[in-house]
Coordinates of C-alpha atoms in Angstrom, one line a residue:
M25 CA 16.2 7.4 17.3
S26 CA 19.7 7.0 15.9
K27 CA 20.9 5.1 12.9
T28 CA 23.0 2.8 15.0
S29 CA 20.1 1.8 17.2
I30 CA 18.1 0.3 14.3
P31 CA 18.8 -3.3 13.3
H32 CA 18.8 -4.2 9.7
I33 CA 16.4 -6.8 8.4
F34 CA 18.8 -8.0 5.7
D35 CA 22.3 -8.9 6.5
P36 CA 24.4 -9.5 3.3
A37 CA 26.7 -11.8 5.3
H38 CA 24.0 -14.3 5.4
G39 CA 23.4 -14.4 1.7
P40 CA 20.4 -13.6 -0.4
V41 CA 17.0 -13.6 1.3
S42 CA 14.8 -16.7 0.7
G43 CA 12.2 -16.0 -2.0
A44 CA 14.2 -13.5 -3.9
M45 CA 14.0 -13.6 -7.7
V46 CA 16.5 -15.8 -9.4
G47 CA 18.2 -15.5 -12.8
S48 CA 20.0 -12.6 -14.4
P49 CA 20.4 -9.6 -12.1
L50 CA 19.6 -7.5 -15.2
A51 CA 16.3 -9.3 -15.7
S52 CA 15.4 -9.0 -12.0
A53 CA 16.2 -5.3 -11.9
G54 CA 14.2 -4.6 -15.0
M55 CA 11.3 -6.7 -13.7
Q56 CA 11.2 -4.7 -10.5
A57 CA 11.5 -1.4 -12.3
R58 CA 8.5 -2.2 -14.5
N59 CA 6.5 -3.8 -11.7
F60 CA 5.5 -7.4 -11.6
T61 CA 3.2 -7.0 -14.6
T62 CA 6.1 -8.0 -16.9
M63 CA 6.0 -11.4 -15.2
V64 CA 2.5 -12.1 -16.4
G65 CA 2.2 -13.5 -19.9
L66 CA -0.7 -15.1 -21.6
P67 CA 0.2 -18.8 -22.2
A68 CA -2.6 -20.8 -23.7
P69 CA -4.2 -21.8 -21.6
A70 CA -3.3 -19.5 -18.7
I71 CA -2.2 -21.7 -15.8
A72 CA -2.8 -20.3 -12.4
P73 CA 0.2 -20.3 -10.0
D74 CA -0.2 -22.4 -6.9
F75 CA -1.0 -19.5 -4.6
Y76 CA -4.1 -18.4 -6.6
T77 CA -7.7 -19.3 -5.8
P78 CA -10.7 -18.2 -7.8
D79 CA -12.6 -17.1 -4.7
A80 CA -14.2 -13.7 -4.7
L81 CA -12.3 -10.8 -3.1
V82 CA -14.9 -10.4 -0.4
S83 CA -14.5 -14.1 0.5
D84 CA -10.8 -13.7 1.0
V85 CA -11.3 -10.5 3.0
E86 CA -13.8 -12.2 5.3
R87 CA -11.5 -15.1 6.0
L88 CA -8.7 -12.6 6.9
C89 CA -11.1 -10.8 9.2
D90 CA -11.8 -14.0 11.2
P91 CA -9.3 -14.1 14.1
G92 CA -9.6 -17.9 14.0
E93 CA -8.1 -18.0 10.5
P94 CA -4.3 -17.6 10.2
V95 CA -2.9 -14.7 8.1
S96 CA -1.0 -16.4 5.3
D97 CA 1.1 -14.8 2.6
T98 CA -0.8 -16.6 -0.1
R99 CA -4.1 -15.2 1.2
L100 CA -2.7 -11.7 1.2
L101 CA -1.4 -12.1 -2.3
N102 CA -4.8 -13.3 -3.4
V103 CA -6.3 -10.1 -1.9
A104 CA -3.7 -7.9 -3.6
V105 CA -4.2 -9.3 -7.1
K106 CA -8.0 -9.4 -6.9
Y107 CA -8.1 -5.9 -5.4
F108 CA -6.3 -4.7 -8.6
F109 CA -8.9 -6.5 -10.7
A110 CA -11.8 -5.1 -8.7
Y111 CA -10.4 -1.6 -9.0
V112 CA -10.7 -1.7 -12.7
H113 CA -14.0 -3.7 -12.9
E114 CA -16.8 -2.3 -10.8
D115 CA -18.6 -4.8 -8.6
A116 CA -16.0 -7.5 -9.4
H117 CA -15.2 -7.8 -5.7
R118 CA -18.2 -10.0 -5.3
D119 CA -17.3 -12.4 -8.2
T120 CA -15.1 -15.3 -8.6
V121 CA -12.2 -14.4 -10.9
P122 CA -10.8 -17.0 -13.4
Y123 CA -7.1 -16.7 -13.5
G124 CA -7.1 -16.2 -17.3
E125 CA -9.1 -13.0 -16.9
L126 CA -6.9 -11.7 -14.1
A127 CA -3.7 -12.5 -16.1
G128 CA -5.2 -10.8 -19.1
L129 CA -5.9 -7.6 -17.2
F130 CA -2.3 -7.5 -15.8
E131 CA -1.0 -8.1 -19.4
Q132 CA -3.1 -5.2 -20.7
F133 CA -1.8 -3.0 -17.9
S134 CA 1.8 -3.8 -18.7
R135 CA 1.2 -2.1 -22.1
H136 CA -1.6 0.4 -21.2
Q137 CA 0.5 3.4 -22.2
S138 CA 1.0 2.1 -25.7
M139 CA -1.4 1.7 -28.5
N140 CA -4.3 -0.8 -28.2
E141 CA -4.0 -4.3 -29.6
P142 CA -6.8 -5.7 -31.9
G143 CA -9.4 -7.1 -29.6
D144 CA -8.7 -4.9 -26.6
D145 CA -11.7 -3.6 -24.7
I146 CA -11.4 0.1 -25.3
E147 CA -13.3 1.1 -22.2
V148 CA -11.1 -1.1 -20.0
M149 CA -7.9 0.3 -21.6
N150 CA -9.2 3.8 -21.0
R151 CA -9.8 3.0 -17.3
L152 CA -6.3 1.6 -17.0
R153 CA -4.9 4.9 -18.4
M154 CA -7.2 7.1 -16.3
W155 CA -6.3 5.4 -13.0
S156 CA -2.7 4.7 -14.1
S157 CA -1.0 6.4 -11.1
V158 CA -2.9 4.2 -8.6
L159 CA -2.9 1.0 -10.6
R160 CA 0.9 1.3 -10.9
V161 CA 1.1 0.8 -7.2
L162 CA -1.5 -2.0 -7.1
A163 CA 0.1 -3.8 -10.0
D164 CA 3.1 -4.4 -7.7
A165 CA 1.1 -7.1 -5.9
P166 CA 4.0 -8.4 -3.8
R167 CA 4.5 -4.9 -2.4
A168 CA 0.8 -4.5 -1.7
A169 CA 0.7 -7.8 0.1
H170 CA 3.8 -7.0 2.2
V171 CA 2.2 -3.7 3.3
M172 CA -0.9 -5.4 4.4
R173 CA 1.1 -8.0 6.3
A174 CA 3.1 -5.3 8.1
V175 CA -0.2 -3.6 9.2
L176 CA -1.6 -6.9 10.4
A177 CA 1.5 -7.6 12.4
H178 CA 0.2 -5.3 15.1
A179 CA -2.2 -7.9 16.4
D180 CA -1.6 -6.7 20.0
I181 CA -4.1 -3.8 19.6
C182 CA -6.7 -4.5 22.2
P183 CA -10.2 -3.1 22.0
G184 CA -11.0 -0.6 24.8
S185 CA -14.2 1.3 25.5
G186 CA -14.2 3.3 22.3
P187 CA -14.2 2.6 18.6
F188 CA -11.2 1.7 16.5
V189 CA -10.1 4.8 14.6
G190 CA -7.6 4.4 11.8
V191 CA -6.4 7.2 9.5
D192 CA -4.4 7.0 6.3
I193 CA -3.2 10.5 5.5
G194 CA -1.9 9.5 2.1
A195 CA -4.5 7.0 0.8
G196 CA -3.9 6.4 -2.8
T197 CA -5.1 2.9 -3.5
G198 CA -7.1 2.3 -0.3
I199 CA -5.2 -1.0 0.3
M200 CA -4.0 0.4 3.7
L201 CA -7.6 1.1 4.8
L202 CA -8.6 -2.4 3.9
A203 CA -5.7 -3.7 6.0
L204 CA -6.7 -1.5 8.9
Q205 CA -10.3 -2.8 8.7
I206 CA -9.0 -6.4 8.8
L207 CA -6.7 -5.6 11.7
A208 CA -9.5 -4.1 13.8
R209 CA -11.9 -6.9 13.1
R210 CA -9.3 -9.5 14.0
S211 CA -8.6 -7.6 17.2
G212 CA -12.2 -7.8 18.3
F213 CA -13.4 -4.2 17.7
S214 CA -17.1 -3.9 16.9
D215 CA -17.1 -0.2 16.1
I216 CA -14.5 0.5 13.4
Q217 CA -14.0 3.8 11.7
T218 CA -11.3 4.0 9.0
L219 CA -10.7 7.2 7.0
G220 CA -8.3 8.0 4.2
Y221 CA -7.4 11.3 2.5
Q222 CA -6.8 11.6 -1.2
C223 CA -6.4 14.8 -3.3
D224 CA -6.9 13.4 -6.8
P225 CA -10.6 13.6 -7.7
V226 CA -10.3 11.1 -10.5
S227 CA -8.8 8.2 -8.7
G228 CA -10.1 9.3 -5.3
E229 CA -13.7 8.7 -6.2
R230 CA -12.9 5.2 -7.5
T231 CA -10.8 4.4 -4.4
H232 CA -13.6 5.5 -2.2
D233 CA -16.2 3.4 -4.0
L234 CA -14.1 0.2 -3.8
V235 CA -13.1 0.7 -0.2
H236 CA -16.7 1.5 0.8
S237 CA -18.0 -1.5 -1.1
L238 CA -15.7 -3.7 0.9
G239 CA -16.9 -2.2 4.2
A240 CA -13.4 -0.8 4.8
G241 CA -14.3 2.9 5.5
S242 CA -14.2 6.0 3.4
V243 CA -11.8 8.1 1.4
M244 CA -12.2 11.9 1.7
L245 CA -11.4 14.1 -1.2
A246 CA -9.6 16.6 1.0
D247 CA -6.1 18.0 1.3
P248 CA -4.5 16.6 4.5
G249 CA -2.2 19.6 4.4
R250 CA -5.1 21.8 5.6
P251 CA -6.1 21.6 9.3
N252 CA -9.9 21.6 8.6
A253 CA -9.4 18.3 6.8
F254 CA -9.1 16.5 10.1
G255 CA -12.3 17.8 11.7
M256 CA -13.7 14.2 11.9
V257 CA -10.6 13.0 13.7
R258 CA -9.8 15.9 16.1
G259 CA -10.6 15.1 19.7
R260 CA -10.9 11.3 19.2
A261 CA -8.4 8.7 20.3
V262 CA -6.7 7.4 17.2
N263 CA -5.5 3.8 17.1
Y264 CA -3.5 3.7 13.9
V265 CA -1.9 6.3 11.6
A266 CA -0.9 5.1 8.2
N267 CA 0.6 6.8 5.1
E268 CA 0.6 4.7 2.0
V269 CA 2.7 7.3 0.2
M270 CA 5.6 6.4 2.5
A271 CA 5.7 2.8 1.2
G272 CA 5.8 3.9 -2.5
I273 CA 8.8 2.6 -4.5
Q274 CA 10.3 5.3 -6.7
Q275 CA 8.2 7.9 -4.9
S276 CA 10.1 11.0 -3.8
L277 CA 9.0 12.8 -0.7
D278 CA 8.9 16.5 -0.1
A279 CA 7.1 19.2 1.8
D280 CA 4.0 19.0 -0.4
N281 CA 3.3 15.3 -0.4
C282 CA 4.8 14.4 3.0
F283 CA 6.3 16.8 5.5
H284 CA 3.6 19.4 5.6
K285 CA 0.8 16.8 5.8
Y286 CA 2.4 15.1 8.8
K287 CA 3.0 18.5 10.5
T288 CA -0.6 19.6 9.9
F289 CA -2.0 16.2 11.1
L290 CA 0.2 16.1 14.2
D291 CA -0.5 19.7 15.1
T292 CA -4.2 19.3 14.6
V293 CA -4.9 15.9 16.2
G294 CA -2.2 16.2 18.8
D295 CA -3.0 14.5 22.1
S296 CA -5.4 12.0 20.4
L297 CA -2.3 10.2 19.2
D298 CA -0.8 9.2 22.5
N299 CA -1.4 5.4 22.0
A300 CA -1.5 5.3 18.2
V301 CA 0.5 2.9 16.1
F302 CA 2.3 4.5 13.1
F303 CA 2.9 2.9 9.7
P304 CA 5.7 3.1 8.9
E305 CA 7.3 3.7 12.3
G306 CA 10.0 5.6 10.4
L307 CA 11.8 6.0 7.1
I308 CA 15.3 6.5 6.0
A309 CA 15.6 8.8 3.0
H310 CA 18.3 10.4 0.9
S311 CA 18.6 13.8 -0.9
T312 CA 20.7 13.6 -4.0
A313 CA 21.0 17.3 -4.3
T314 CA 22.4 17.8 -0.8
R315 CA 23.8 14.3 -0.3
A316 CA 22.1 14.3 3.1
S317 CA 20.4 11.2 4.6
V318 CA 17.7 11.6 7.2
I319 CA 15.5 9.5 9.5
L320 CA 11.8 10.5 9.4
A321 CA 10.0 9.1 12.5
R322 CA 7.4 10.0 15.0
E323 CA 10.0 11.3 17.4
N324 CA 10.8 14.2 14.9
G325 CA 7.2 14.5 13.5
F326 CA 8.4 12.9 10.3
Q327 CA 10.2 16.1 9.5
P328 CA 13.8 16.6 8.2
P329 CA 16.0 19.2 9.7
A330 CA 14.7 22.7 8.9
E331 CA 17.5 23.4 6.4
Y332 CA 16.3 20.4 4.3
L333 CA 12.5 21.2 4.3
T334 CA 12.6 22.3 0.7
E335 CA 14.5 19.3 -0.6
R336 CA 13.3 16.1 -2.2
F337 CA 14.1 12.8 -0.6
I338 CA 14.2 9.3 -2.0
P339 CA 13.0 6.6 0.4
Q340 CA 15.8 4.1 1.0
G341 CA 14.4 2.0 3.9
L342 CA 11.2 1.5 6.0
I343 CA 11.4 1.1 9.7
L344 CA 9.0 -1.7 10.7
E345 CA 8.9 -3.2 14.1
G346 CA 12.1 -1.5 15.0
K347 CA 14.1 -2.9 12.1
V348 CA 15.1 -1.4 8.7
L349 CA 13.7 -3.0 5.6
P350 CA 15.5 -1.7 2.4
M351 CA 12.9 -0.4 -0.1
H352 CA 14.0 -2.8 -2.7
R353 CA 13.2 -5.7 -0.3
L354 CA 9.6 -4.6 0.1
G355 CA 7.5 -7.4 -1.3
S356 CA 10.5 -9.8 -1.9
D357 CA 9.0 -12.4 0.4
F358 CA 6.2 -12.9 -2.0
Y359 CA 8.1 -13.2 -5.3
R360 CA 8.5 -17.0 -5.0
Y361 CA 4.7 -17.4 -5.3
L362 CA 4.7 -15.7 -8.7
T363 CA 7.3 -17.8 -10.4

């Protein structure tokens, strides 16, 4: 795959993309850098934006799983913000969530690394700090919704004689596993097996509990950089391979968190991937130290040239459906629903 063969999703000649944030570029850049939590205040009373419905997370997920129901951006955004809420509050996936409570949690998270305010629930604030690395990803709800939409775009996966097998080799939040479960159910699979890998025992346990409670598979506390981690996948036809880490904004990629894991997975599972869909299909990344840009894709095993294996790369663009989406545009289609 060459750089010249990949069309670009955003052409500056056609002006700004519909739905992008308006106002001061400085304000927009700062907002993106600190995640969308800075957009959530606590007016009195808290007024829900038009996209929001108080339905329980499980209800929104069930509607998305129904192939007769259209996949809408507003439904995906509802799932994203309620998933964040349910990550913090155990069993909240079954409950209706008043917008005031949701906005309050996002507001707390926007300052969770600072001192508590009078009236803060200390236990909740401690959870926000304990799971901070995962919640930082989920707090960017437009990005989470966009990632789910990209997974669900592969609606042409047809059920065969076997089960649907989906693997996330970099499962942090579990949102990718949920998207895979929805995709499989919308595609008519009755036997669905989705499995994610997470190395952090603190957030990994919570991610597994939430994913499992939603019927979206399991998260294994195992290092996908070791061949024996894939014992449950080896020899089975895999339908979908995801890596949530690849979609992380401000996430650098290196041998430890990316290249070695892909190499181990591909070497171990091998022929079982002949018909698998990959998310992302590829990634364009840049090394500041060497000034080198690379394309990581299935064709090269998501590996940079050998001389760059020890370098750190910053993702610059995702390759989705054969087109390049700049990283800063990930989630931009959903901004208009938040303002």
